[in-house]
CSV table of C-alpha atoms in Angstrom, one decimal:
chain,number,residue,atom,x,y,z
A,298,MET,CA,0.0,0.0,0.0
A,299,ASN,CA,1.1,3.6,-0.6
A,300,ALA,CA,1.0,6.4,1.9
A,301,ARG,CA,-2.5,7.5,1.1
A,302,GLU,CA,-3.9,4.0,1.3
A,303,TRP,CA,-2.2,3.6,4.7
A,304,ALA,CA,-3.8,6.8,5.8
A,305,VAL,CA,-7.3,5.5,4.9
A,306,ARG,CA,-6.6,2.3,6.7
A,307,LEU,CA,-5.6,4.1,9.8
A,308,LEU,CA,-8.7,6.3,9.7
A,309,THR,CA,-10.8,3.1,9.5
A,310,ASP,CA,-8.9,1.7,12.5
A,311,VAL,CA,-9.4,4.8,14.6
A,312,ARG,CA,-13.1,4.8,13.9
A,313,ARG,CA,-13.5,1.0,14.4
A,314,GLU,CA,-11.4,0.6,17.5
A,315,GLU,CA,-12.3,4.0,19.0
A,316,GLY,CA,-8.6,4.3,19.9
A,317,TYR,CA,-6.3,7.3,20.1
A,318,SER,CA,-4.8,8.2,16.7
A,319,ASN,CA,-1.3,8.8,18.1
A,320,ILE,CA,-1.1,5.3,19.5
A,321,LEU,CA,-2.5,3.5,16.5
A,322,LEU,CA,-0.4,5.6,14.2
A,323,GLU,CA,2.8,4.9,16.1
A,324,ASN,CA,2.1,1.1,16.1
A,325,MET,CA,1.4,1.1,12.4
A,326,LEU,CA,4.4,3.1,11.3
A,327,SER,CA,6.7,0.9,13.4
A,328,LYS,CA,5.6,-2.1,11.3
A,329,THR,CA,5.7,-0.7,7.8
A,330,ALA,CA,8.6,-0.3,5.3
A,331,LEU,CA,7.5,3.2,4.2
A,332,SER,CA,10.2,5.8,3.7
A,333,ALA,CA,10.5,8.6,6.2
A,334,ALA,CA,8.8,11.0,3.7
A,335,ASP,CA,5.9,8.6,3.3
A,336,LYS,CA,5.6,8.1,7.0
A,337,GLY,CA,5.4,11.9,7.4
A,338,LEU,CA,2.7,12.1,4.7
A,339,VAL,CA,0.7,9.4,6.5
A,340,THR,CA,1.0,11.2,9.8
A,341,ARG,CA,-0.1,14.6,8.2
A,342,LEU,CA,-3.1,13.0,6.4
A,343,VAL,CA,-4.3,11.0,9.4
A,344,TYR,CA,-4.1,13.9,11.9
A,345,GLY,CA,-5.4,16.4,9.3
A,346,VAL,CA,-8.5,14.4,8.3
A,347,ILE,CA,-9.4,13.8,11.9
A,348,GLU,CA,-8.9,17.5,12.8
A,349,ARG,CA,-10.9,18.8,9.8
A,350,ARG,CA,-13.5,16.0,9.4
A,351,ILE,CA,-16.5,18.2,9.9
A,352,THR,CA,-15.2,20.8,7.5
A,353,LEU,CA,-14.2,18.2,4.9
A,354,ASP,CA,-17.6,16.5,5.1
A,355,TRP,CA,-19.4,19.8,4.6
A,356,CYS,CA,-17.3,20.7,1.6
A,357,LEU,CA,-17.6,17.3,0.1
A,358,SER,CA,-21.4,17.2,0.6
A,359,ALA,CA,-21.7,20.6,-1.1
A,360,CYS,CA,-19.9,19.2,-4.1
A,361,ALA,CA,-21.8,15.9,-4.4
A,362,ASP,CA,-25.3,15.3,-5.9
A,363,LYS,CA,-26.3,12.6,-3.4
A,364,PRO,CA,-25.8,12.1,0.4
A,365,LEU,CA,-22.3,10.9,1.2
A,366,LYS,CA,-23.4,9.1,4.4
A,367,LYS,CA,-24.7,6.3,2.2
A,368,LEU,CA,-21.2,5.6,0.8
A,369,HIS,CA,-19.1,2.7,1.8
A,370,PRO,CA,-16.8,3.9,4.8
A,371,PHE,CA,-13.7,3.1,2.7
A,372,VAL,CA,-14.9,5.4,-0.1
A,373,PHE,CA,-15.9,8.1,2.3
A,374,ASP,CA,-12.5,8.1,4.0
A,375,THR,CA,-10.7,8.1,0.6
A,376,LEU,CA,-12.7,11.2,-0.3
A,377,ARG,CA,-11.7,12.8,2.9
A,378,VAL,CA,-8.0,12.1,2.5
A,379,ALA,CA,-8.1,13.5,-1.1
A,380,ALA,CA,-10.2,16.6,0.0
A,381,TYR,CA,-7.7,17.3,2.8
A,382,GLN,CA,-4.9,17.4,0.2
A,383,LEU,CA,-6.9,19.7,-2.1
A,384,LEU,CA,-7.9,22.2,0.7
A,385,TYR,CA,-4.9,22.2,3.1
A,386,MET,CA,-1.8,20.9,1.3
A,387,GLU,CA,-0.7,23.3,-1.4
A,388,ARG,CA,2.4,21.3,-2.4
A,389,ILE,CA,0.3,18.3,-3.4
A,390,PRO,CA,-0.7,18.6,-7.1
A,391,VAL,CA,-4.4,18.4,-7.8
A,392,SER,CA,-3.8,15.6,-10.2
A,393,ALA,CA,-2.0,13.5,-7.6
A,394,ALA,CA,-4.7,13.9,-5.0
A,395,VAL,CA,-7.5,13.1,-7.4
A,396,ASN,CA,-6.0,10.4,-9.4
A,397,GLU,CA,-4.6,8.4,-6.4
A,398,ALA,CA,-8.0,8.5,-4.8
A,399,VAL,CA,-9.7,7.2,-8.0
A,400,LYS,CA,-7.1,4.4,-8.4
A,401,SER,CA,-7.5,3.4,-4.8
A,402,VAL,CA,-11.3,3.2,-5.0
A,403,LYS,CA,-11.2,1.2,-8.3
A,404,LYS,CA,-9.3,-1.6,-6.4
A,405,LYS,CA,-11.9,-2.1,-3.8
A,406,GLN,CA,-15.2,-0.3,-4.7
A,407,PRO,CA,-15.0,0.2,-8.5
A,408,TYR,CA,-18.6,1.3,-8.8
A,409,ALA,CA,-17.7,4.5,-6.9
A,410,ALA,CA,-14.7,5.6,-9.0
A,411,GLY,CA,-16.6,7.9,-11.3
A,412,MET,CA,-18.4,9.6,-8.4
A,413,VAL,CA,-15.2,10.1,-6.5
A,414,ASN,CA,-13.6,11.7,-9.6
A,415,ALA,CA,-16.6,14.0,-10.1
A,416,VAL,CA,-16.9,15.1,-6.5
A,417,LEU,CA,-13.2,15.9,-6.2
A,418,ARG,CA,-13.0,17.8,-9.5
A,419,ASN,CA,-16.0,19.8,-8.4
A,420,LEU,CA,-14.4,20.5,-5.0
A,421,ASP,CA,-11.2,21.7,-6.8
A,422,CYS,CA,-13.2,24.1,-8.9
A,423,ARG,CA,-15.2,25.5,-6.0
A,424,ARG,CA,-12.6,25.6,-3.2
A,425,GLU,CA,-12.0,29.3,-3.4
A,426,THR,CA,-15.6,30.3,-3.2
A,427,LEU,CA,-17.0,27.5,-1.1
A,428,TRP,CA,-16.2,29.3,2.2
A,429,GLU,CA,-18.6,32.1,1.2
A,430,GLU,CA,-21.5,29.6,1.6
A,431,LEU,CA,-20.8,28.8,5.3
A,432,PRO,CA,-23.9,28.6,7.4
A,433,THR,CA,-24.5,31.1,10.2
A,434,GLY,CA,-24.5,30.6,14.0
A,435,ASP,CA,-22.9,27.7,15.8
A,436,ARG,CA,-23.3,25.5,12.7
A,437,GLY,CA,-21.0,27.9,10.8
A,438,LEU,CA,-18.5,27.9,13.7
A,439,SER,CA,-18.7,24.1,13.7
A,440,VAL,CA,-17.8,23.9,10.0
A,441,LYS,CA,-15.2,26.6,10.1
A,442,TYR,CA,-13.2,25.1,13.0
A,443,SER,CA,-14.3,21.5,12.6
A,444,CYS,CA,-15.7,21.4,16.2
A,445,PRO,CA,-19.0,19.7,17.1
A,446,GLU,CA,-21.8,22.1,18.0
A,447,SER,CA,-22.2,20.3,21.3
A,448,LEU,CA,-18.6,21.2,22.4
A,449,ILE,CA,-19.0,24.8,21.2
A,450,ALA,CA,-22.1,25.2,23.3
A,451,PHE,CA,-20.4,23.5,26.3
A,452,TRP,CA,-17.3,25.7,26.2
A,453,ARG,CA,-19.4,28.8,25.8
A,454,ALA,CA,-21.5,28.0,28.9
A,455,ALA,CA,-18.3,27.1,30.8
A,456,TYR,CA,-15.9,29.9,29.9
A,457,GLY,CA,-17.8,32.6,28.0
A,458,GLU,CA,-17.8,33.9,24.4
A,459,GLU,CA,-14.3,35.4,24.4
A,460,ARG,CA,-12.5,32.3,25.7
A,461,LEU,CA,-14.6,30.2,23.4
A,462,SER,CA,-13.3,32.2,20.4
A,463,ALA,CA,-9.7,31.7,21.6
A,464,LEU,CA,-10.2,28.0,22.1
A,465,LEU,CA,-11.7,27.5,18.6
A,466,GLU,CA,-9.0,29.6,17.0
A,467,GLY,CA,-6.3,27.3,18.4
A,468,ILE,CA,-8.0,24.0,18.2
A,469,ASN,CA,-6.4,23.0,14.9
A,470,GLU,CA,-3.0,24.6,15.5
A,471,ALA,CA,0.1,22.4,15.9
A,472,PRO,CA,0.9,22.3,19.7
A,473,PRO,CA,4.2,23.7,20.7
A,474,ALA,CA,6.9,21.2,21.6
A,475,TYR,CA,8.4,21.4,25.1
A,476,VAL,CA,11.0,19.1,26.6
A,477,ARG,CA,12.3,18.8,30.1
A,478,VAL,CA,16.1,18.6,30.6
A,479,ASN,CA,17.1,15.4,32.4
A,480,THR,CA,19.2,17.0,35.1
A,481,LEU,CA,20.4,13.6,36.3
A,482,ALA,CA,22.4,13.3,33.1
A,483,THR,CA,23.3,16.9,32.2
A,484,ASP,CA,22.4,20.6,32.8
A,485,THR,CA,20.3,23.0,30.8
A,486,ALA,CA,23.3,24.9,29.5
A,487,ALA,CA,25.0,21.8,28.1
A,488,PHE,CA,21.8,20.6,26.6
A,489,SER,CA,21.2,23.9,24.9
A,490,ALA,CA,24.7,23.9,23.5
A,491,ALA,CA,24.1,20.4,22.1
A,492,LEU,CA,20.9,21.6,20.4
A,493,GLN,CA,22.7,24.7,19.0
A,494,GLN,CA,25.5,22.5,17.6
A,495,ALA,CA,23.0,20.2,15.9
A,496,GLY,CA,21.1,23.2,14.5
A,497,VAL,CA,18.0,22.6,16.5
A,498,ALA,CA,16.1,25.9,17.0
A,499,HIS,CA,15.0,26.3,20.6
A,500,ARG,CA,14.5,28.6,23.5
A,501,VAL,CA,15.3,28.0,27.2
A,502,MET,CA,12.3,29.0,29.2
A,503,SER,CA,12.7,31.3,32.2
A,504,SER,CA,10.1,29.2,34.1
A,505,PRO,CA,9.6,26.4,35.0
A,506,PRO,CA,13.3,25.5,35.4
A,507,HIS,CA,15.0,23.2,32.9
A,508,CYS,CA,12.2,23.6,30.4
A,509,VAL,CA,13.1,24.1,26.7
A,510,LYS,CA,10.8,25.0,23.8
A,511,VAL,CA,11.8,23.3,20.5
A,512,GLN,CA,10.7,24.8,17.2
A,513,ASP,CA,10.6,21.5,15.4
A,514,ALA,CA,10.3,18.3,17.6
A,515,ALA,CA,11.3,16.1,14.6
A,516,ALA,CA,14.7,17.8,14.5
A,517,LEU,CA,15.5,16.2,17.9
A,518,GLN,CA,15.9,12.9,16.1
A,519,THR,CA,19.1,14.2,14.6
A,520,LEU,CA,20.8,14.4,18.0
A,521,ASP,CA,23.6,12.0,19.0
A,522,ASP,CA,22.4,8.9,20.9
A,523,GLU,CA,24.0,10.1,24.1
A,524,VAL,CA,22.2,13.5,23.9
A,525,LYS,CA,18.8,11.7,23.4
A,526,HIS,CA,19.1,10.6,27.1
A,527,TRP,CA,19.4,14.3,28.2
A,528,TYR,CA,15.7,15.2,27.7
A,529,TYR,CA,12.2,13.9,27.5
A,530,HIS,CA,9.0,15.4,26.1
A,531,GLN,CA,6.7,17.0,28.6
A,532,ASP,CA,4.3,19.8,28.0
A,533,LEU,CA,4.7,23.2,29.7
A,534,ALA,CA,1.5,22.7,31.8
A,535,SER,CA,2.7,19.3,33.2
A,536,GLN,CA,6.1,20.9,34.1
A,537,TYR,CA,4.3,23.7,35.9
A,538,CYS,CA,2.3,21.1,37.8
A,539,CYS,CA,5.5,19.3,38.9
A,540,MET,CA,7.1,22.6,40.0
A,541,ALA,CA,4.0,23.6,42.0
A,542,LEU,CA,4.2,20.3,44.0
A,543,GLY,CA,7.3,21.6,45.8
A,544,ALA,CA,9.0,18.3,46.4
A,545,VAL,CA,12.5,18.3,47.9
A,546,PRO,CA,15.2,15.7,48.4
A,547,ASP,CA,14.6,12.9,51.0
A,548,GLU,CA,10.8,13.1,50.9
A,549,ARG,CA,8.4,10.3,50.1
A,550,VAL,CA,6.0,11.0,47.2
A,551,ALA,CA,3.2,9.0,45.7
A,552,ASP,CA,1.9,9.4,42.2
A,553,VAL,CA,-1.4,7.5,42.1
A,554,CYS,CA,-2.2,7.7,38.3
A,555,ALA,CA,1.4,7.9,37.1
A,556,ALA,CA,1.6,6.4,33.6
A,557,PRO,CA,3.3,7.3,31.3
A,558,GLY,CA,5.6,8.7,34.0
A,559,GLY,CA,6.5,12.2,33.0
A,560,LYS,CA,5.5,13.8,36.3
A,561,THR,CA,7.2,11.1,38.3
A,562,PHE,CA,10.5,11.6,36.5
A,563,THR,CA,10.4,15.4,36.8
A,564,VAL,CA,9.5,15.3,40.5
A,565,ALA,CA,12.4,12.8,41.0
A,566,GLN,CA,14.8,15.4,39.5
A,567,TYR,CA,13.4,18.1,41.8
A,568,MET,CA,14.2,15.6,44.6
A,569,GLU,CA,17.8,15.1,43.2
A,570,ASN,CA,17.0,11.3,43.0
A,571,ARG,CA,17.0,11.1,46.8
A,572,GLY,CA,14.0,9.8,48.7
A,573,GLU,CA,11.3,7.6,47.3
A,574,ILE,CA,8.5,7.9,44.7
A,575,VAL,CA,5.9,5.2,44.6
A,576,ALA,CA,4.3,5.4,41.1
A,577,SER,CA,1.1,3.4,40.6
A,578,ASP,CA,-1.1,2.6,37.6
A,579,LEU,CA,-4.0,0.3,36.8
A,580,TYR,CA,-2.1,-1.6,34.1
A,581,ALA,CA,1.0,-3.8,34.8
A,582,ALA,CA,2.4,-3.1,31.2
A,583,LYS,CA,2.4,0.6,31.9
A,584,CYS,CA,4.2,0.1,35.2
A,585,ASP,CA,6.8,-2.0,33.3
A,586,GLU,CA,7.2,0.8,30.8
A,587,MET,CA,7.7,3.4,33.5
A,588,GLU,CA,10.4,1.3,35.0
A,589,ARG,CA,12.1,1.0,31.7
A,590,ARG,CA,12.0,4.8,31.1
A,591,ALA,CA,13.2,5.5,34.7
A,592,LYS,CA,16.2,3.2,34.1
A,593,LYS,CA,17.0,5.0,30.8
A,594,LEU,CA,16.9,8.4,32.5
A,595,GLY,CA,18.9,7.3,35.5
A,596,VAL,CA,16.1,7.6,38.0
A,597,THR,CA,16.7,5.1,40.7
A,598,MET,CA,14.3,6.3,43.4
A,599,VAL,CA,11.0,5.2,41.7
A,600,ARG,CA,9.1,2.0,42.7
A,601,THR,CA,6.1,1.1,40.6
A,602,VAL,CA,2.9,-0.6,42.0
A,603,CYS,CA,0.0,-2.0,39.9
A,604,ARG,CA,-3.2,-0.9,41.6
A,605,ASP,CA,-6.6,0.7,40.9
A,606,ALA,CA,-6.5,4.2,42.4
A,607,SER,CA,-10.3,4.2,42.8
A,608,GLN,CA,-10.3,1.2,45.1
A,609,PRO,CA,-9.7,1.4,48.9
A,610,THR,CA,-6.1,2.5,49.7
A,611,PRO,CA,-4.2,-0.3,51.5
A,612,SER,CA,-4.0,0.6,55.2
A,613,ALA,CA,-0.3,0.0,55.3
A,614,MET,CA,0.1,3.1,53.0
A,615,HIS,CA,-2.1,5.5,55.0
A,616,GLY,CA,-0.4,8.7,56.1
A,617,ARG,CA,3.1,7.7,54.8
A,618,PHE,CA,3.7,10.3,52.1
A,619,ASP,CA,4.9,13.9,52.2
A,620,ARG,CA,3.4,14.7,48.9
A,621,VAL,CA,0.8,13.0,46.7
A,622,ILE,CA,0.2,13.6,43.0
A,623,CYS,CA,-3.3,12.8,41.7
A,624,ASP,CA,-3.5,13.4,38.0
A,625,ALA,CA,-6.9,11.8,37.4
A,626,PRO,CA,-8.3,10.2,34.3
A,627,CYS,CA,-10.4,12.9,32.5
A,628,SER,CA,-12.2,13.8,29.3
A,629,GLY,CA,-9.0,15.2,27.8
A,630,TYR,CA,-10.5,18.4,26.3
A,631,GLY,CA,-7.2,20.2,27.0
A,632,VAL,CA,-5.2,18.1,24.6
A,633,ILE,CA,-7.3,18.1,21.5
A,634,ARG,CA,-4.5,19.5,19.5
A,635,ARG,CA,-2.5,16.3,20.3
A,636,LYS,CA,-5.4,13.9,20.1
A,637,PRO,CA,-7.8,15.5,17.7
A,638,GLU,CA,-10.4,12.7,17.9
A,639,ILE,CA,-11.2,13.8,21.5
A,640,ARG,CA,-13.2,16.8,20.1
A,641,TYR,CA,-15.9,14.4,18.8
A,642,LYS,CA,-16.5,13.0,22.3
A,643,ASP,CA,-20.0,14.2,23.4
A,644,PRO,CA,-19.7,16.3,26.6
A,645,ALA,CA,-22.7,14.4,27.9
A,646,VAL,CA,-20.7,11.2,28.1
A,647,CYS,CA,-18.3,12.8,30.6
A,648,ARG,CA,-20.9,13.1,33.3
A,649,ASP,CA,-19.7,9.9,35.0
A,650,LEU,CA,-16.1,11.3,35.3
A,651,PRO,CA,-16.4,13.7,38.2
A,652,PRO,CA,-17.7,11.1,40.7
A,653,LEU,CA,-14.8,8.8,39.7
A,654,GLN,CA,-12.3,11.6,40.0
A,655,LEU,CA,-13.6,12.6,43.4
A,656,LYS,CA,-13.4,8.9,44.5
A,657,ILE,CA,-9.8,8.7,43.3
A,658,LEU,CA,-8.9,12.0,45.0
A,659,ASN,CA,-10.5,10.9,48.3
A,660,GLU,CA,-8.5,7.6,48.2
A,661,ALA,CA,-5.3,9.5,47.4
A,662,ALA,CA,-5.9,11.8,50.4
A,663,LYS,CA,-5.5,8.8,52.7
A,664,LEU,CA,-1.8,8.5,51.6
A,665,VAL,CA,-0.9,12.0,52.9
A,666,LYS,CA,0.8,12.4,56.3
A,667,ALA,CA,-0.1,15.3,58.6
A,668,GLY,CA,1.2,18.5,57.2
A,669,GLY,CA,1.7,16.9,53.8
A,670,VAL,CA,0.5,18.1,50.3
A,671,LEU,CA,-2.0,16.6,48.0
A,672,GLN,CA,-2.2,18.0,44.4
A,673,TYR,CA,-5.0,17.3,41.9
A,674,SER,CA,-4.7,17.8,38.2
A,675,THR,CA,-6.4,17.1,34.9
A,676,CYS,CA,-5.6,17.8,31.2
A,677,THR,CA,-9.2,18.9,30.4
A,678,LEU,CA,-11.2,22.1,30.1
A,679,ASN,CA,-14.4,21.2,32.0
A,680,PRO,CA,-15.2,23.0,35.3
A,681,ALA,CA,-17.2,19.9,36.4
A,682,GLU,CA,-14.0,17.8,36.3
A,683,ASN,CA,-11.8,20.6,37.6
A,684,ARG,CA,-12.7,23.2,40.2
A,685,GLU,CA,-16.0,21.5,41.1
A,686,VAL,CA,-14.2,18.2,42.0
A,687,ALA,CA,-11.7,20.2,44.0
A,688,GLU,CA,-14.3,22.1,45.9
A,689,ALA,CA,-16.3,18.9,46.6
A,690,PHE,CA,-13.1,17.3,48.0
A,691,LEU,CA,-12.6,20.2,50.4
A,692,LEU,CA,-16.2,20.0,51.6
A,693,ALA,CA,-15.9,16.2,52.2
A,694,ASN,CA,-12.4,16.4,53.8
A,695,PRO,CA,-12.2,19.1,56.5
A,696,ASP,CA,-8.8,17.8,57.5
A,697,PHE,CA,-7.5,19.4,54.3
A,698,THR,CA,-7.1,23.1,53.6
A,699,PRO,CA,-6.4,25.0,50.3
A,700,ARG,CA,-2.7,25.5,49.6
A,701,ALA,CA,-1.7,28.5,47.4
A,702,LEU,CA,0.0,27.7,44.1
A,703,VAL,CA,3.2,29.7,43.7
A,704,GLY,CA,5.1,30.6,40.5
A,705,LEU,CA,2.3,29.7,38.0
A,706,PRO,CA,1.1,32.0,35.3
A,707,ASP,CA,-1.7,34.4,36.1
A,708,SER,CA,-5.2,33.0,35.8
A,709,VAL,CA,-7.6,34.3,33.2
A,710,LEU,CA,-10.6,33.2,35.2
A,711,GLU,CA,-11.8,34.3,38.6
A,712,GLU,CA,-10.1,31.6,40.6
A,713,PRO,CA,-8.8,31.3,44.1
A,714,ALA,CA,-5.0,31.1,44.7
A,715,TRP,CA,-5.1,27.4,45.3
A,716,CYS,CA,-6.3,26.4,41.9
A,717,ARG,CA,-5.4,27.4,38.3
A,718,THR,CA,-6.8,26.7,34.9
A,719,LEU,CA,-4.3,26.9,32.0
A,720,PHE,CA,-5.5,27.7,28.5
A,721,PRO,CA,-3.5,27.1,25.2
A,722,ALA,CA,-4.3,30.5,23.8
A,723,TYR,CA,-3.3,32.5,26.9
A,724,HIS,CA,-0.6,30.4,28.5
A,725,GLY,CA,1.0,28.5,25.6
A,726,THR,CA,0.3,25.2,27.4
A,727,ASP,CA,-2.1,22.3,26.9
A,728,GLY,CA,-5.5,22.9,28.5
A,729,PHE,CA,-4.8,22.0,32.2
A,730,PHE,CA,-6.1,22.3,35.7
A,731,ILE,CA,-4.2,22.2,39.0
A,732,ALA,CA,-5.5,22.3,42.6
A,733,SER,CA,-3.4,22.0,45.7
A,734,PHE,CA,-4.3,21.1,49.3
A,735,ARG,CA,-2.5,20.6,52.6
A,736,LYS,CA,-3.4,18.2,55.3
A,737,ARG,CA,-3.8,19.8,58.7
């Protein structure tokens, strides 16, 4: 199969398995013999079609003379892949986009080849004027930004019109690439010098410490093997979260929903690899992967435990930890730029998450010793999963008090000092929420 056919296959798998595109894409690319250029094309097409699916479907429907929903899924995805090339990839010749789509359809669904050719030729002719026909209201916003109307209404109610506009403007932008310097292997100055020598454009951030913004993450693959152990990918928001925890050497820390381990490793470096971190996760395979990554980074203070954080905390672990990280499972609306399929998740299906998050947070609280710190976080933009869970926790746990967060960017919401919502458009981070508490 060529790159375009692989892209169609991946889109089918994402829909069928309801899995995350990044995981399925990584698995597929590792097993194919495609060239680096073709792998890049597959990646661009898969992410692009998922990001712009609503827009693509509207444009294709406007150029077809019969409902496209009746098409075979393979034909529909082939049309989407070709339409994405026509509308968003100027370097792809029209002939290549159209002809490859027609050839592919002829192999599996030959009856549809003529229709595919006609729709794509029509789209090519109308692509400059088609945007003038956008509908009004939320339907028009949905088509323009490829965002479901349900999510638009949800964010408007949660954050207001101005912040909704900022969220929609950034929803399809490539997320910035941040890495955290592995201070157990090098220092920020040496890592920056290595990047400069390799011609990797970057900027060392003033805060949080040891954070580097890289202009092109793919350029990091050109680094020497030794230097590749000097960093790991971690978004700016997650690094702020680790900084806010305030861990110091010789403490005991628990990370109750730890996989894939980024926060665990960063906190270990704040602790200078002295003390203990117990990192737990529901799945044994993820615990094994965290141990593998810890060894690679030189982190020796981490011990992994396979357990369900929502179930009763073992009594032997009660009150044993100075600081506890509770980065709870969430709807993920803050990382749509990285996992574009999340936007199609109906906000209504997230109603069961806050009770689960509160249950996990209540169990995590049992780990904290007197005077210790408990920190709750999510990578979503949903008040019900964020501040409302944190406030419900405080009401149910009078032995905990709010703990002011220090050193974080200013809030754009009316929030108390003990919690912070980070927005991509205002803070340059993923969408993220942090709340901090101290046990009396």
